[in-house]
Amino acid sequence: MTTTTPIPDSDSTIYKTLLESTKAIPWKIDWASKQFAYIGPQIEQLLGWSQDSWKTVEDWATRIHEDERERIVNFCVERSLQGQDHEADYRALTKHGEYVWIRDVVHVVRTPTGEPEALIGFMFDISERKKTEQQLLELQKQLEEYSYKDGLTEVANRRMFDTLLEQEWLEAKRHQQPLSLIMIDIDFFKQYNDVYGHLQGDEVLKRVARTLNSAGLRTKDFFARFGGEEFALILPETNAASAIKIAERCRNLIFKEQIPHAGSKISQILTISLGVSSTVSVSNLEPKAFVEFVDSLLYQAKNAGRNRIQQGSK
């Protein structure tokens, strides 16, 4: 027979003190009653609402911005019923009528039969991150005005790539978040020009750029022409496993285009090679060195036969 030793009161006090001394705001909701069993006192400092005003999930829902309320509530209920841990970003109403961007990270506690028993989570203030994202959006909108657009393909150029990489590098370093980079090269592009001519080669560069520009699935993902027939994709807050999936998506998107390439030595259609790496930039590694490393992975892929992905870590 297994016995469980209860946590001493002193240990519980220490644990609670640790939770309440962080910027993350802990909370717990009983699923059956839909009532808050606990929420950290930090909530009052962040949103102005007193700790004892968070009684039921209705108090949480009504303090979500009305433009996001239905979507967020439905998403969280659906994931909870499925027993899936999840995250949700939304604007939360302060007592003074303003809004703060919140990220809720939720763990679903289930009964032995798989039904939800409780939700345990943390609220994080992500206002600064959202502010940065908005700045990045505005910066991207200024591509043409500040000559950050590649004249041929009409995607971002190398200058913009360098600017954005530097900014995302600092963000990754500040928040200890992963940052991934994909370098992409068209296989046997010189031979393509030899067979079809440089004008047709320019058209293919445009087509490849348009296709790969849709490979990133989030606003913060950034695609650029790196130079010649080489392109790059910056993926903030993306780990190695997710970066590989996006690299595969890039390769599949080009395959689906079915662009004839009679000059290729490996295929009758145009293909690409890719180098992929992910880093949490906390070391002395600089962005330039990281780009050079991922570029070397790209050329490993080309030397290994092309039309493939080469992954590595730095």
Coordinates of C-alpha atoms in Angstrom, one line a residue:
M1 CA 0.0 0.0 0.0
T2 CA 1.3 3.4 -1.0
T3 CA 1.1 6.3 1.4
T4 CA 1.5 10.0 0.6
T5 CA 3.3 12.2 3.0
P6 CA 1.6 15.6 3.3
I7 CA 3.6 18.7 2.6
P8 CA 4.4 20.4 5.9
D9 CA 2.8 23.8 6.5
S10 CA 6.1 25.5 6.5
D11 CA 7.0 24.0 3.1
S12 CA 3.6 25.1 1.7
T13 CA 4.2 28.7 3.0
I14 CA 7.6 28.7 1.3
Y15 CA 6.1 27.4 -2.0
K16 CA 3.3 30.0 -1.9
T17 CA 5.9 32.8 -1.1
L18 CA 8.0 31.7 -4.1
L19 CA 4.9 31.8 -6.4
E20 CA 3.8 35.2 -5.2
S21 CA 7.3 36.7 -5.5
T22 CA 7.5 36.2 -9.3
K23 CA 6.0 38.4 -12.0
A24 CA 4.0 35.4 -13.3
I25 CA 0.6 35.3 -11.7
P26 CA -0.5 31.8 -10.5
W27 CA -4.1 30.8 -10.5
K28 CA -6.3 27.7 -10.1
I29 CA -9.9 27.1 -11.2
D30 CA -12.1 24.2 -10.1
W31 CA -13.7 22.8 -13.2
A32 CA -17.0 21.6 -11.6
S33 CA -17.9 24.9 -9.9
K34 CA -16.1 27.1 -12.4
Q35 CA -14.8 29.1 -9.4
F36 CA -11.3 30.4 -8.7
A37 CA -9.7 28.3 -6.0
Y38 CA -6.7 30.7 -6.0
I39 CA -5.2 33.7 -7.8
G40 CA -1.9 35.4 -6.9
P41 CA -2.0 38.8 -5.3
Q42 CA 0.2 40.1 -8.1
I43 CA -3.0 40.4 -10.1
E44 CA -4.0 43.6 -8.3
Q45 CA -0.7 45.3 -9.2
L46 CA -1.0 44.3 -12.9
L47 CA -4.7 44.9 -13.5
G48 CA -6.0 46.8 -10.5
W49 CA -8.7 44.3 -9.7
S50 CA -8.5 43.0 -6.1
Q51 CA -7.5 39.4 -5.4
D52 CA -10.9 38.6 -3.9
S53 CA -12.8 40.0 -7.0
W54 CA -11.8 36.9 -9.0
K55 CA -14.5 34.5 -7.9
T56 CA -15.7 32.7 -11.0
V57 CA -14.6 32.2 -14.7
E58 CA -17.2 34.8 -15.5
D59 CA -15.0 37.4 -13.8
W60 CA -12.1 36.3 -16.0
A61 CA -14.2 36.3 -19.2
T62 CA -15.8 39.7 -18.7
R63 CA -12.3 41.3 -18.3
I64 CA -11.2 40.1 -21.7
H65 CA -11.5 42.6 -24.5
E66 CA -14.8 42.2 -26.2
D67 CA -13.2 41.8 -29.7
E68 CA -11.4 38.7 -28.4
R69 CA -13.7 37.4 -25.6
E70 CA -15.8 34.8 -27.5
R71 CA -12.8 33.4 -29.4
I72 CA -10.6 33.1 -26.3
V73 CA -13.3 31.6 -24.1
N74 CA -14.3 29.0 -26.7
F75 CA -10.7 28.1 -27.4
C76 CA -9.9 27.5 -23.7
V77 CA -13.1 25.5 -23.1
E78 CA -12.5 23.4 -26.1
R79 CA -8.9 22.6 -25.2
S80 CA -9.8 22.0 -21.6
L81 CA -12.5 19.5 -22.5
Q82 CA -9.9 17.7 -24.7
G83 CA -7.5 17.6 -21.8
Q84 CA -4.9 19.6 -23.7
D85 CA -2.6 22.1 -22.1
H86 CA -2.7 25.4 -24.0
E87 CA -1.8 29.1 -24.2
A88 CA -3.9 32.1 -25.0
D89 CA -2.9 35.7 -25.7
Y90 CA -5.5 38.4 -25.1
R91 CA -6.1 42.0 -23.9
A92 CA -7.3 42.1 -20.3
L93 CA -9.3 45.1 -18.9
T94 CA -7.7 47.0 -16.0
K95 CA -9.8 48.5 -13.3
H96 CA -8.9 51.9 -14.8
G97 CA -10.4 51.1 -18.2
E98 CA -7.1 50.4 -20.0
Y99 CA -6.0 47.1 -21.5
V100 CA -2.9 45.0 -20.8
W101 CA -1.7 42.1 -23.1
I102 CA -1.8 38.8 -21.1
R103 CA -0.5 35.4 -22.0
D104 CA -2.3 32.6 -20.1
V105 CA -0.4 29.3 -19.9
V106 CA -2.9 26.6 -18.8
H107 CA -2.4 23.0 -17.5
V108 CA -5.4 20.8 -17.4
V109 CA -5.6 18.5 -14.3
R110 CA -7.7 15.4 -15.2
T111 CA -9.6 12.8 -13.3
P112 CA -8.6 9.1 -13.6
T113 CA -11.4 8.9 -16.3
G114 CA -9.9 11.7 -18.3
E115 CA -12.4 14.4 -17.4
P116 CA -11.2 17.9 -16.5
E117 CA -10.9 18.3 -12.7
A118 CA -9.1 21.7 -12.4
L119 CA -7.2 24.2 -14.5
I120 CA -3.9 25.5 -13.1
G121 CA -2.0 28.2 -14.9
F122 CA 0.1 31.4 -14.9
M123 CA -0.7 34.8 -16.4
F124 CA 2.2 36.7 -17.9
D125 CA 2.3 40.4 -18.9
I126 CA 3.4 40.3 -22.5
S127 CA 2.7 44.0 -23.3
E128 CA 6.3 44.7 -24.2
R129 CA 6.5 41.8 -26.6
K130 CA 3.2 42.9 -28.3
K131 CA 4.6 46.4 -28.5
T132 CA 7.7 45.0 -30.2
E133 CA 5.6 43.0 -32.6
Q134 CA 3.7 46.1 -33.5
Q135 CA 6.9 48.0 -34.1
L136 CA 8.1 45.1 -36.3
L137 CA 4.9 45.3 -38.3
E138 CA 5.3 49.0 -38.8
L139 CA 8.9 48.5 -39.8
Q140 CA 7.9 45.9 -42.4
K141 CA 5.3 48.3 -43.8
Q142 CA 8.1 50.8 -44.4
L143 CA 10.1 48.3 -46.6
E144 CA 9.6 50.2 -49.8
E145 CA 9.8 53.7 -48.3
Y146 CA 13.2 53.0 -46.8
S147 CA 14.5 50.9 -49.7
Y148 CA 14.3 47.6 -47.8
K149 CA 12.5 45.8 -50.6
D150 CA 14.4 43.7 -53.2
G151 CA 13.8 45.4 -56.6
L152 CA 13.4 42.1 -58.5
T153 CA 11.5 39.8 -56.2
E154 CA 9.7 42.5 -54.2
V155 CA 10.4 40.7 -50.9
A156 CA 12.6 42.1 -48.2
N157 CA 16.3 42.6 -49.1
R158 CA 19.5 41.9 -47.4
R159 CA 19.6 45.2 -45.6
M160 CA 16.2 44.6 -44.0
F161 CA 17.3 41.0 -43.2
D162 CA 20.3 42.4 -41.2
T163 CA 18.1 44.9 -39.4
L164 CA 15.4 42.5 -38.4
L165 CA 17.9 39.7 -37.4
E166 CA 19.7 42.1 -35.1
Q167 CA 16.4 43.2 -33.5
E168 CA 15.1 39.6 -33.0
W169 CA 18.6 38.5 -31.7
L170 CA 18.3 41.1 -28.9
E171 CA 14.8 40.0 -28.1
A172 CA 15.8 36.3 -28.0
K173 CA 18.7 37.2 -25.7
R174 CA 16.6 39.3 -23.4
H175 CA 13.8 36.8 -23.0
Q176 CA 15.9 33.6 -23.3
Q177 CA 13.7 32.5 -26.2
P178 CA 14.9 30.3 -29.1
L179 CA 15.5 31.9 -32.5
S180 CA 15.7 29.8 -35.7
L181 CA 17.1 30.6 -39.1
I182 CA 16.6 28.9 -42.5
M183 CA 19.0 29.6 -45.4
I184 CA 17.6 28.5 -48.8
D185 CA 19.3 28.2 -52.2
I186 CA 17.9 27.3 -55.6
D187 CA 19.7 24.1 -56.9
F188 CA 21.6 24.5 -60.2
F189 CA 20.4 28.0 -60.8
K190 CA 23.3 28.9 -63.1
Q191 CA 22.4 25.9 -65.3
Y192 CA 18.8 27.1 -65.3
N193 CA 19.9 30.5 -66.7
D194 CA 22.1 28.6 -69.3
V195 CA 19.1 26.6 -70.5
Y196 CA 16.3 29.1 -70.3
G197 CA 18.0 32.5 -70.3
H198 CA 18.5 35.2 -67.7
L199 CA 15.1 36.8 -68.2
Q200 CA 13.3 33.5 -67.5
G201 CA 15.7 33.1 -64.6
D202 CA 14.5 36.4 -63.1
E203 CA 10.9 35.2 -63.5
V204 CA 11.8 32.0 -61.6
L205 CA 13.4 34.0 -58.8
K206 CA 10.2 36.0 -58.5
R207 CA 8.1 32.9 -58.4
V208 CA 10.3 31.2 -55.8
A209 CA 10.3 34.3 -53.7
R210 CA 6.4 34.6 -53.8
T211 CA 6.1 30.9 -52.9
L212 CA 8.5 30.9 -50.0
N213 CA 7.2 34.2 -48.7
S214 CA 4.1 32.2 -47.5
A215 CA 6.1 29.5 -45.8
G216 CA 6.2 31.3 -42.4
L217 CA 2.8 31.0 -40.7
R218 CA 3.0 33.9 -38.2
T219 CA 3.2 37.7 -38.6
K220 CA 6.6 37.7 -36.8
D221 CA 8.2 35.2 -39.3
F222 CA 10.4 37.1 -41.7
F223 CA 11.4 36.2 -45.2
A224 CA 14.1 37.9 -47.3
R225 CA 16.2 37.6 -50.4
F226 CA 19.8 37.1 -49.0
G227 CA 21.5 37.6 -52.4
G228 CA 21.6 36.0 -55.8
E229 CA 19.5 32.8 -55.7
E230 CA 19.7 32.6 -51.9
F231 CA 16.9 33.4 -49.5
A232 CA 16.5 33.4 -45.7
L233 CA 13.7 32.9 -43.2
I234 CA 14.0 34.3 -39.6
L235 CA 11.8 32.4 -37.1
P236 CA 11.5 34.1 -33.7
E237 CA 10.4 32.0 -30.7
T238 CA 10.8 28.8 -32.8
N239 CA 12.7 25.8 -31.6
A240 CA 14.7 23.3 -33.7
A241 CA 11.8 20.8 -34.2
S242 CA 9.4 23.5 -35.4
A243 CA 12.1 25.0 -37.7
I244 CA 12.6 21.7 -39.4
K245 CA 8.9 21.4 -40.1
I246 CA 8.9 24.9 -41.7
A247 CA 11.9 23.9 -43.8
E248 CA 10.1 20.9 -45.0
R249 CA 7.1 23.1 -45.8
C250 CA 9.4 25.3 -47.9
R251 CA 10.7 22.3 -49.9
N252 CA 7.2 21.0 -50.4
L253 CA 5.9 24.4 -51.6
I254 CA 8.5 24.6 -54.3
F255 CA 7.9 20.9 -55.3
K256 CA 4.2 21.7 -55.7
E257 CA 5.1 24.5 -58.1
Q258 CA 6.5 21.9 -60.6
I259 CA 8.8 24.4 -62.3
P260 CA 10.6 22.6 -65.2
H261 CA 14.4 22.5 -64.9
A262 CA 16.1 20.7 -67.8
G263 CA 19.5 21.8 -66.7
S264 CA 19.3 20.2 -63.2
K265 CA 21.5 17.2 -62.5
I266 CA 19.2 15.7 -59.9
S267 CA 15.6 16.4 -61.1
Q268 CA 13.4 17.4 -64.0
I269 CA 11.9 20.1 -61.8
L270 CA 13.4 22.9 -59.8
T271 CA 14.5 22.1 -56.3
I272 CA 16.0 23.9 -53.3
S273 CA 18.5 23.1 -50.6
L274 CA 18.2 24.4 -47.0
G275 CA 20.3 24.9 -43.9
V276 CA 18.5 25.1 -40.6
S277 CA 19.6 25.9 -37.0
S278 CA 18.1 27.2 -33.8
T279 CA 19.8 28.9 -30.9
V280 CA 19.0 30.6 -27.6
S281 CA 21.4 33.5 -28.0
V282 CA 22.8 33.7 -24.5
S283 CA 26.4 32.9 -25.4
N284 CA 29.0 35.2 -27.0
L285 CA 27.8 34.2 -30.5
E286 CA 27.0 37.1 -32.7
P287 CA 24.3 37.3 -35.4
K288 CA 26.8 37.4 -38.2
A289 CA 28.5 34.2 -36.9
F290 CA 25.1 32.5 -36.6
V291 CA 24.3 33.4 -40.2
E292 CA 27.6 32.1 -41.4
F293 CA 27.1 28.8 -39.5
V294 CA 23.6 28.3 -41.0
D295 CA 25.0 29.2 -44.5
S296 CA 27.6 26.5 -44.0
L297 CA 24.8 24.0 -43.3
L298 CA 23.2 25.1 -46.5
Y299 CA 26.3 24.3 -48.5
Q300 CA 26.7 21.0 -46.7
A301 CA 23.2 20.1 -48.0
K302 CA 24.3 21.1 -51.5
N303 CA 27.5 19.1 -51.3
A304 CA 25.6 16.1 -50.0
G305 CA 23.5 16.0 -53.2
R306 CA 21.1 19.0 -53.0
N307 CA 17.3 19.0 -52.7
R308 CA 17.6 18.3 -49.0
I309 CA 17.7 19.9 -45.5
Q310 CA 20.8 20.0 -43.4
Q311 CA 20.2 20.8 -39.7
G312 CA 22.8 21.7 -37.1
S313 CA 23.3 23.4 -33.7
K314 CA 25.8 26.1 -32.6

